[in-house]
Amino acid sequence: MAPSRITPICLLVYLCFLGVFVKSVLSAKARHFKWEVDYMIGAPDCLEHVVMAINGQFPSPTIKARAGDTVVVHLTNKLHTEGVVIHWHGIRQLGTPWADGTASISQCAINPGETFVYRFKVDKAGTYFYHGHYGMQRSAGLYGLLIVDVEEGKKEPFQYDGEFNLLLSDWWHKGVHDQEVDLSSNPFRWIGEPESLLINGRGQYNCSLAAAHDSKASGCTFRGNEACAPNILHVKPNKTYRLRVASTTSLASLNLAIGNHKMLMVEADGNYLQPFSVNDFDIYSGETYSVLFRTDQRPTDNYWISVGVRGRQPRTPQGLAIVHYQTTTASKLPTLPPPQTPLWNDYARSKSFSNKIRALSGSPKPPINHHRRIFLLNTQNRINGYTKWAINNVSLSLPPTPYLGSIKHRLTNAFDQKSPPDTFLSTYDIMKPPPNPNSTYGSGVYMLKFNTTIDVILQNANALNPNVSEIHPWHLHGHDFWVLGYGEGMFSKRDEDKLNLKNPPLRNTVVIFPYGWTALRFVTDNPGVWAFHCHIEPHLHMGMGVVFAEGFILLGRYQTRLFLVA
Amino acid sequence: MAPSRITPICLLVYLCFLGVFVKSVLSAKARHFKWEVDYMIGAPDCLEHVVMAINGQFPSPTIKARAGDTVVVHLTNKLHTEGVVIHWHGIRQLGTPWADGTASISQCAINPGETFVYRFKVDKAGTYFYHGHYGMQRSAGLYGLLIVDVEEGKKEPFQYDGEFNLLLSDWWHKGVHDQEVDLSSNPFRWIGEPESLLINGRGQYNCSLAAAHDSKASGCTFRGNEACAPNILHVKPNKTYRLRVASTTSLASLNLAIGNHKMLMVEADGNYLQPFSVNDFDIYSGETYSVLFRTDQRPTDNYWISVGVRGRQPRTPQGLAIVHYQTTTASKLPTLPPPQTPLWNDYARSKSFSNKIRALSGSPKPPINHHRRIFLLNTQNRINGYTKWAINNVSLSLPPTPYLGSIKHRLTNAFDQKSPPDTFLSTYDIMKPPPNPNSTYGSGVYMLKFNTTIDVILQNANALNPNVSEIHPWHLHGHDFWVLGYGEGMFSKRDEDKLNLKNPPLRNTVVIFPYGWTALRFVTDNPGVWAFHCHIEPHLHMGMGVVFAEGFILLGRYQTRLFLVA
């Protein structure tokens, strides 16, 4: 058949394909936002406090987009003396590493008065959020949701009638600048537990709407229009709702429950899960989940959503929101008490939940073998009397010049040229305080070859005080990774067989349990410089992170291309 | 005489000159400092608070140098998210405008982790200080003294047996970041009066060592080694001491007195005065004085130095220090009460003092005529509901790119290219609130030709509230100026003859009294970009300043030289 001749059927098929193509191109949008970051006077937990805000909103505005869209944010820094960046948590920045929004890593902080344009594709539907990634500006309130719906015409692998978003955070009355100074002091001053838990930026300090069920709490009254009044989710009976939950806490590991309602876990960090039912679920800082719940309870009642602290002895009251059945009045308080948060140190329960998380059948599977395995031991240490966290005895100290530019321009004096170690002494006793608590600062990077499979074994250990090992949720930039498994004690060869290569979930954040290990795997298919760090804000401030530089090779004297494959 | 032949006498003369030359070169030193700026936990008025510190010291270290020395400060920013600069207040930066340390004017703020080297000559003996000049970092405690002695072998025009330095400041319990947000809020929130006055960084909140003389105050006890214990000046009887006093207050206009001791005013802002005797003296923010006092009082007593607020209704207790006659014990409290501060609103008294200040006979005199006279009306205004200060209806809004670089590189989009006006409506009624309170933001500069004589008439007016006109101490960078006079009401032609061209003092800071004017003159002999602004920190934050660009001419396409004479 000559090329110029097309049969009618071929033409039809051709036009159909063209149609799909055109529709796909048409439906993918560039979504533009003009944002100004500034401080404002707010009252997150009803007490007046300075908060970081975008365009005068706290929490910052929710971005809604569809998979395939390009998000363009013109971010102007209106702060007086501070730089600022915004990290798009969970967005892999495929091909746009400079838009990752990590100060000292992907970019210089945006100086006061200046504007930086973030332009990146949200390639995958899911529940994401964004937040400051400079100093402890996330703790100061610089965060918001980023919701990516499926492409137009495509469907989620589950159905629902409506959706709600809950952005969880924790709140201190001491200002973040002062917290930073405390954490950097010698002797060390810990920031303590948060005064309040916030749901969508709203908490109630020193009082509780659920006081009727808690003899220790004093009552609150709200008309509902107060900035700190609890969120109300208005639902209809016998419907299915999707609850998108993201945790941007500075410190707290949380557990969420809805009174009397079961939930079906369906999405985590922008990846579908093999659905499973729960009465409550744990959520660590940096994680997101979608759960479905059916409004199948007595419709003449309302119900509490409660959020409480786990993993640390809680000194913070539960955060509360209300599920309001529209058949009754929104002002009617639930008759049942808020769901109790499971015991903070029932780690068996936490692990049981984490181990239930599996990828939806048909999800991408990890490569069977790894090319390189990096063991990362996290220890608490002292450096010249200052309390720090260290990974393989190196406490991350970010350089003023961002790695991405330093590596591109081959600056050899911008950061430590020696890579930090891939492992630690096999004789290290993770059950005891560090025998040599002295650590060093470091700014070296792990250079990862392009298109290789990397395993990371996160190894927890005892902190400086005896019998203390803490929870750390680790977050990777630029990637999702497969969570191959969790285990007790030191990772050893006999754990190898326990790794789940069959249906491990894809995540961007994973927890490491006290005295335990967590194994994860990813493929270096996204050139860039990516932070991998504990998402607890004060822990990162204290050096708990590493930096992966991925897909770079030296380019000789031709430096016109940023990345080459290895 | 052949060039190679030198008679013995010629040789002697030659060697003498060479000796003087060598000595002069040898005695002028480069003084190097390695400084790190950081926050630390202090207790300036005995209450714990975060303060800005250099090398862990608050107030920051005192620089001691000799006239002719070069000061070299390697300033490393150890803050977490904030930029920083340091302005060398009173140093004219002859030929080194890039070392003036003004963010947005002479340089970009130094970003966290970066080091900037300030290198400048201290050409003139005197009492100076330095401080942050970015946001309100001066209020946060970033200040220290800079004392320049006369060249080796030279003598001051007065004699003394010893000297003491007093650096005066005011202190708030609300953090400076929160103050900035308050001042930038709509509705406006004023920072209020300071909680404490500090002498050399030491104040005593909520108590007074002089409680025995003040029924309202509760007593303090100090062992003397507390960070907030009052300063003690240990003196011997019948000696003459030089007291160098600098005020870096954020807001307060002060008055200082020493119980029972008269003082002789001898130096102001690094310029000698025709000496005159006082019982107490006013000092405005940005000013420095040297006074001599003779320890001629009963040597078995100690004496209070008291510092109190003037010019605003005081709500702040006096700051106190002790003059201790070494013939008695330092722990013996003075038997006399601290000197009372003159009534805050006795402006006649303030003006009488200011008018007594004259240059030491033989000091440089101003040119008889001016080339250009700029009238600067300061008004309080609102812009879109935000409370601001404006000069000739323009509220200064500093651009992110520093003027010095913008002008050198002829960037036409870095700041408003239109100059602000040289004058204001002659019909403006300074006795009433602004008839049109709406003002505009502006970043334009006054372009001043090289080697011309500039007069500035600062014109005070009524603020937004009726019957309110405030004190503003105006500080000029890059220059001393002659203070030609002060007057009541609107400056008019008949005031021309009252200007003092005979013996006006040279200053870098001068006060403008309520509803009055102040005339000053300077010669544009120092190319650069120089701020001229109210030294009250919140007023500058609210836009109360102008920018002079001096000695620039357009260089066509040859831009290799920064400055050319006009």
mmCIF file with all atom_site columns, N, CA and C in Angstrom, chain B residues 59-84:
data_model
loop_
_atom_site.group_PDB
_atom_site.id
_atom_site.type_symbol
_atom_site.label_atom_id
_atom_site.label_alt_id
_atom_site.label_comp_id
_atom_site.label_asym_id
_atom_site.label_entity_id
_atom_site.label_seq_id
_atom_site.pdbx_PDB_ins_code
_atom_site.Cartn_x
_atom_site.Cartn_y
_atom_site.Cartn_z
_atom_site.occupancy
_atom_site.B_iso_or_equiv
_atom_site.pdbx_formal_charge
_atom_site.auth_seq_id
_atom_site.auth_comp_id
_atom_site.auth_asym_id
_atom_site.auth_atom_id
_atom_site.pdbx_PDB_model_num
ATOM 1  N N  . PRO B 1 59 ? 26.386 42.735 74.215 1.00 0.00 ? 59 PRO B N  1
ATOM 2  C CA . PRO B 1 59 ? 26.516 43.316 72.879 1.00 0.00 ? 59 PRO B CA 1
ATOM 3  C C  . PRO B 1 59 ? 27.747 42.777 72.162 1.00 0.00 ? 59 PRO B C  1
ATOM 4  N N  . SER B 1 60 ? 27.764 42.982 70.860 1.00 0.00 ? 60 SER B N  1
ATOM 5  C CA . SER B 1 60 ? 28.860 42.474 70.042 1.00 0.00 ? 60 SER B CA 1
ATOM 6  C C  . SER B 1 60 ? 30.182 43.129 70.461 1.00 0.00 ? 60 SER B C  1
ATOM 7  N N  . PRO B 1 61 ? 31.310 42.487 70.083 1.00 0.00 ? 61 PRO B N  1
ATOM 8  C CA . PRO B 1 61 ? 32.615 42.957 70.570 1.00 0.00 ? 61 PRO B CA 1
ATOM 9  C C  . PRO B 1 61 ? 32.898 44.408 70.209 1.00 0.00 ? 61 PRO B C  1
ATOM 10 N N  . THR B 1 62 ? 33.596 45.084 71.085 1.00 0.00 ? 62 THR B N  1
ATOM 11 C CA . THR B 1 62 ? 34.037 46.461 70.819 1.00 0.00 ? 62 THR B CA 1
ATOM 12 C C  . THR B 1 62 ? 35.277 46.423 69.934 1.00 0.00 ? 62 THR B C  1
ATOM 13 N N  . ILE B 1 63 ? 35.236 47.189 68.862 1.00 0.00 ? 63 ILE B N  1
ATOM 14 C CA . ILE B 1 63 ? 36.424 47.344 68.019 1.00 0.00 ? 63 ILE B CA 1
ATOM 15 C C  . ILE B 1 63 ? 37.195 48.555 68.534 1.00 0.00 ? 63 ILE B C  1
ATOM 16 N N  . LYS B 1 64 ? 38.483 48.353 68.752 1.00 0.00 ? 64 LYS B N  1
ATOM 17 C CA . LYS B 1 64 ? 39.363 49.478 69.107 1.00 0.00 ? 64 LYS B CA 1
ATOM 18 C C  . LYS B 1 64 ? 40.376 49.639 67.977 1.00 0.00 ? 64 LYS B C  1
ATOM 19 N N  . ALA B 1 65 ? 40.490 50.857 67.497 1.00 0.00 ? 65 ALA B N  1
ATOM 20 C CA . ALA B 1 65 ? 41.441 51.110 66.421 1.00 0.00 ? 65 ALA B CA 1
ATOM 21 C C  . ALA B 1 65 ? 42.005 52.515 66.588 1.00 0.00 ? 65 ALA B C  1
ATOM 22 N N  . ARG B 1 66 ? 42.940 52.845 65.715 1.00 0.00 ? 66 ARG B N  1
ATOM 23 C CA . ARG B 1 66 ? 43.482 54.208 65.693 1.00 0.00 ? 66 ARG B CA 1
ATOM 24 C C  . ARG B 1 66 ? 43.153 54.855 64.356 1.00 0.00 ? 66 ARG B C  1
ATOM 25 N N  . ALA B 1 67 ? 43.018 56.154 64.393 1.00 0.00 ? 67 ALA B N  1
ATOM 26 C CA . ALA B 1 67 ? 42.735 56.884 63.157 1.00 0.00 ? 67 ALA B CA 1
ATOM 27 C C  . ALA B 1 67 ? 43.781 56.511 62.106 1.00 0.00 ? 67 ALA B C  1
ATOM 28 N N  . GLY B 1 68 ? 43.308 56.213 60.903 1.00 0.00 ? 68 GLY B N  1
ATOM 29 C CA . GLY B 1 68 ? 44.209 55.819 59.832 1.00 0.00 ? 68 GLY B CA 1
ATOM 30 C C  . GLY B 1 68 ? 44.274 54.311 59.647 1.00 0.00 ? 68 GLY B C  1
ATOM 31 N N  . ASP B 1 69 ? 43.825 53.572 60.643 1.00 0.00 ? 69 ASP B N  1
ATOM 32 C CA . ASP B 1 69 ? 43.846 52.113 60.531 1.00 0.00 ? 69 ASP B CA 1
ATOM 33 C C  . ASP B 1 69 ? 42.820 51.634 59.502 1.00 0.00 ? 69 ASP B C  1
ATOM 34 N N  . THR B 1 70 ? 43.074 50.450 59.004 1.00 0.00 ? 70 THR B N  1
ATOM 35 C CA . THR B 1 70 ? 42.089 49.776 58.161 1.00 0.00 ? 70 THR B CA 1
ATOM 36 C C  . THR B 1 70 ? 41.459 48.644 58.978 1.00 0.00 ? 70 THR B C  1
ATOM 37 N N  . VAL B 1 71 ? 40.165 48.667 59.027 1.00 0.00 ? 71 VAL B N  1
ATOM 38 C CA . VAL B 1 71 ? 39.454 47.615 59.742 1.00 0.00 ? 71 VAL B CA 1
ATOM 39 C C  . VAL B 1 71 ? 38.987 46.579 58.720 1.00 0.00 ? 71 VAL B C  1
ATOM 40 N N  . VAL B 1 72 ? 39.285 45.335 58.989 1.00 0.00 ? 72 VAL B N  1
ATOM 41 C CA . VAL B 1 72 ? 38.899 44.247 58.075 1.00 0.00 ? 72 VAL B CA 1
ATOM 42 C C  . VAL B 1 72 ? 38.066 43.240 58.872 1.00 0.00 ? 72 VAL B C  1
ATOM 43 N N  . VAL B 1 73 ? 36.804 43.163 58.541 1.00 0.00 ? 73 VAL B N  1
ATOM 44 C CA . VAL B 1 73 ? 35.920 42.254 59.271 1.00 0.00 ? 73 VAL B CA 1
ATOM 45 C C  . VAL B 1 73 ? 35.419 41.164 58.327 1.00 0.00 ? 73 VAL B C  1
ATOM 46 N N  . HIS B 1 74 ? 35.784 39.934 58.628 1.00 0.00 ? 74 HIS B N  1
ATOM 47 C CA . HIS B 1 74 ? 35.257 38.787 57.889 1.00 0.00 ? 74 HIS B CA 1
ATOM 48 C C  . HIS B 1 74 ? 33.983 38.368 58.595 1.00 0.00 ? 74 HIS B C  1
ATOM 49 N N  . LEU B 1 75 ? 32.865 38.703 58.010 1.00 0.00 ? 75 LEU B N  1
ATOM 50 C CA . LEU B 1 75 ? 31.592 38.477 58.687 1.00 0.00 ? 75 LEU B CA 1
ATOM 51 C C  . LEU B 1 75 ? 30.903 37.243 58.097 1.00 0.00 ? 75 LEU B C  1
ATOM 52 N N  . THR B 1 76 ? 30.769 36.218 58.908 1.00 0.00 ? 76 THR B N  1
ATOM 53 C CA . THR B 1 76 ? 30.092 34.995 58.464 1.00 0.00 ? 76 THR B CA 1
ATOM 54 C C  . THR B 1 76 ? 28.704 34.938 59.075 1.00 0.00 ? 76 THR B C  1
ATOM 55 N N  . ASN B 1 77 ? 27.746 34.702 58.230 1.00 0.00 ? 77 ASN B N  1
ATOM 56 C CA . ASN B 1 77 ? 26.346 34.604 58.660 1.00 0.00 ? 77 ASN B CA 1
ATOM 57 C C  . ASN B 1 77 ? 26.047 33.181 59.121 1.00 0.00 ? 77 ASN B C  1
ATOM 58 N N  . LYS B 1 78 ? 25.827 33.008 60.398 1.00 0.00 ? 78 LYS B N  1
ATOM 59 C CA . LYS B 1 78 ? 25.495 31.693 60.949 1.00 0.00 ? 78 LYS B CA 1
ATOM 60 C C  . LYS B 1 78 ? 24.005 31.581 61.288 1.00 0.00 ? 78 LYS B C  1
ATOM 61 N N  . LEU B 1 79 ? 23.216 32.544 60.832 1.00 0.00 ? 79 LEU B N  1
ATOM 62 C CA . LEU B 1 79 ? 21.775 32.458 61.049 1.00 0.00 ? 79 LEU B CA 1
ATOM 63 C C  . LEU B 1 79 ? 21.216 31.345 60.169 1.00 0.00 ? 79 LEU B C  1
ATOM 64 N N  . HIS B 1 80 ? 20.030 30.914 60.476 1.00 0.00 ? 80 HIS B N  1
ATOM 65 C CA . HIS B 1 80 ? 19.492 29.775 59.738 1.00 0.00 ? 80 HIS B CA 1
ATOM 66 C C  . HIS B 1 80 ? 18.784 30.146 58.446 1.00 0.00 ? 80 HIS B C  1
ATOM 67 N N  . THR B 1 81 ? 18.030 31.214 58.464 1.00 0.00 ? 81 THR B N  1
ATOM 68 C CA . THR B 1 81 ? 17.257 31.559 57.261 1.00 0.00 ? 81 THR B CA 1
ATOM 69 C C  . THR B 1 81 ? 17.355 33.044 56.909 1.00 0.00 ? 81 THR B C  1
ATOM 70 N N  . GLU B 1 82 ? 18.046 33.813 57.731 1.00 0.00 ? 82 GLU B N  1
ATOM 71 C CA . GLU B 1 82 ? 18.057 35.259 57.536 1.00 0.00 ? 82 GLU B CA 1
ATOM 72 C C  . GLU B 1 82 ? 19.372 35.755 56.957 1.00 0.00 ? 82 GLU B C  1
ATOM 73 N N  . GLY B 1 83 ? 19.267 36.757 56.119 1.00 0.00 ? 83 GLY B N  1
ATOM 74 C CA . GLY B 1 83 ? 20.447 37.480 55.679 1.00 0.00 ? 83 GLY B CA 1
ATOM 75 C C  . GLY B 1 83 ? 20.907 38.420 56.772 1.00 0.00 ? 83 GLY B C  1
ATOM 76 N N  . VAL B 1 84 ? 22.072 39.020 56.576 1.00 0.00 ? 84 VAL B N  1
ATOM 77 C CA . VAL B 1 84 ? 22.582 39.962 57.580 1.00 0.00 ? 84 VAL B CA 1
ATOM 78 C C  . VAL B 1 84 ? 23.555 40.926 56.911 1.00 0.00 ? 84 VAL B C  1
#
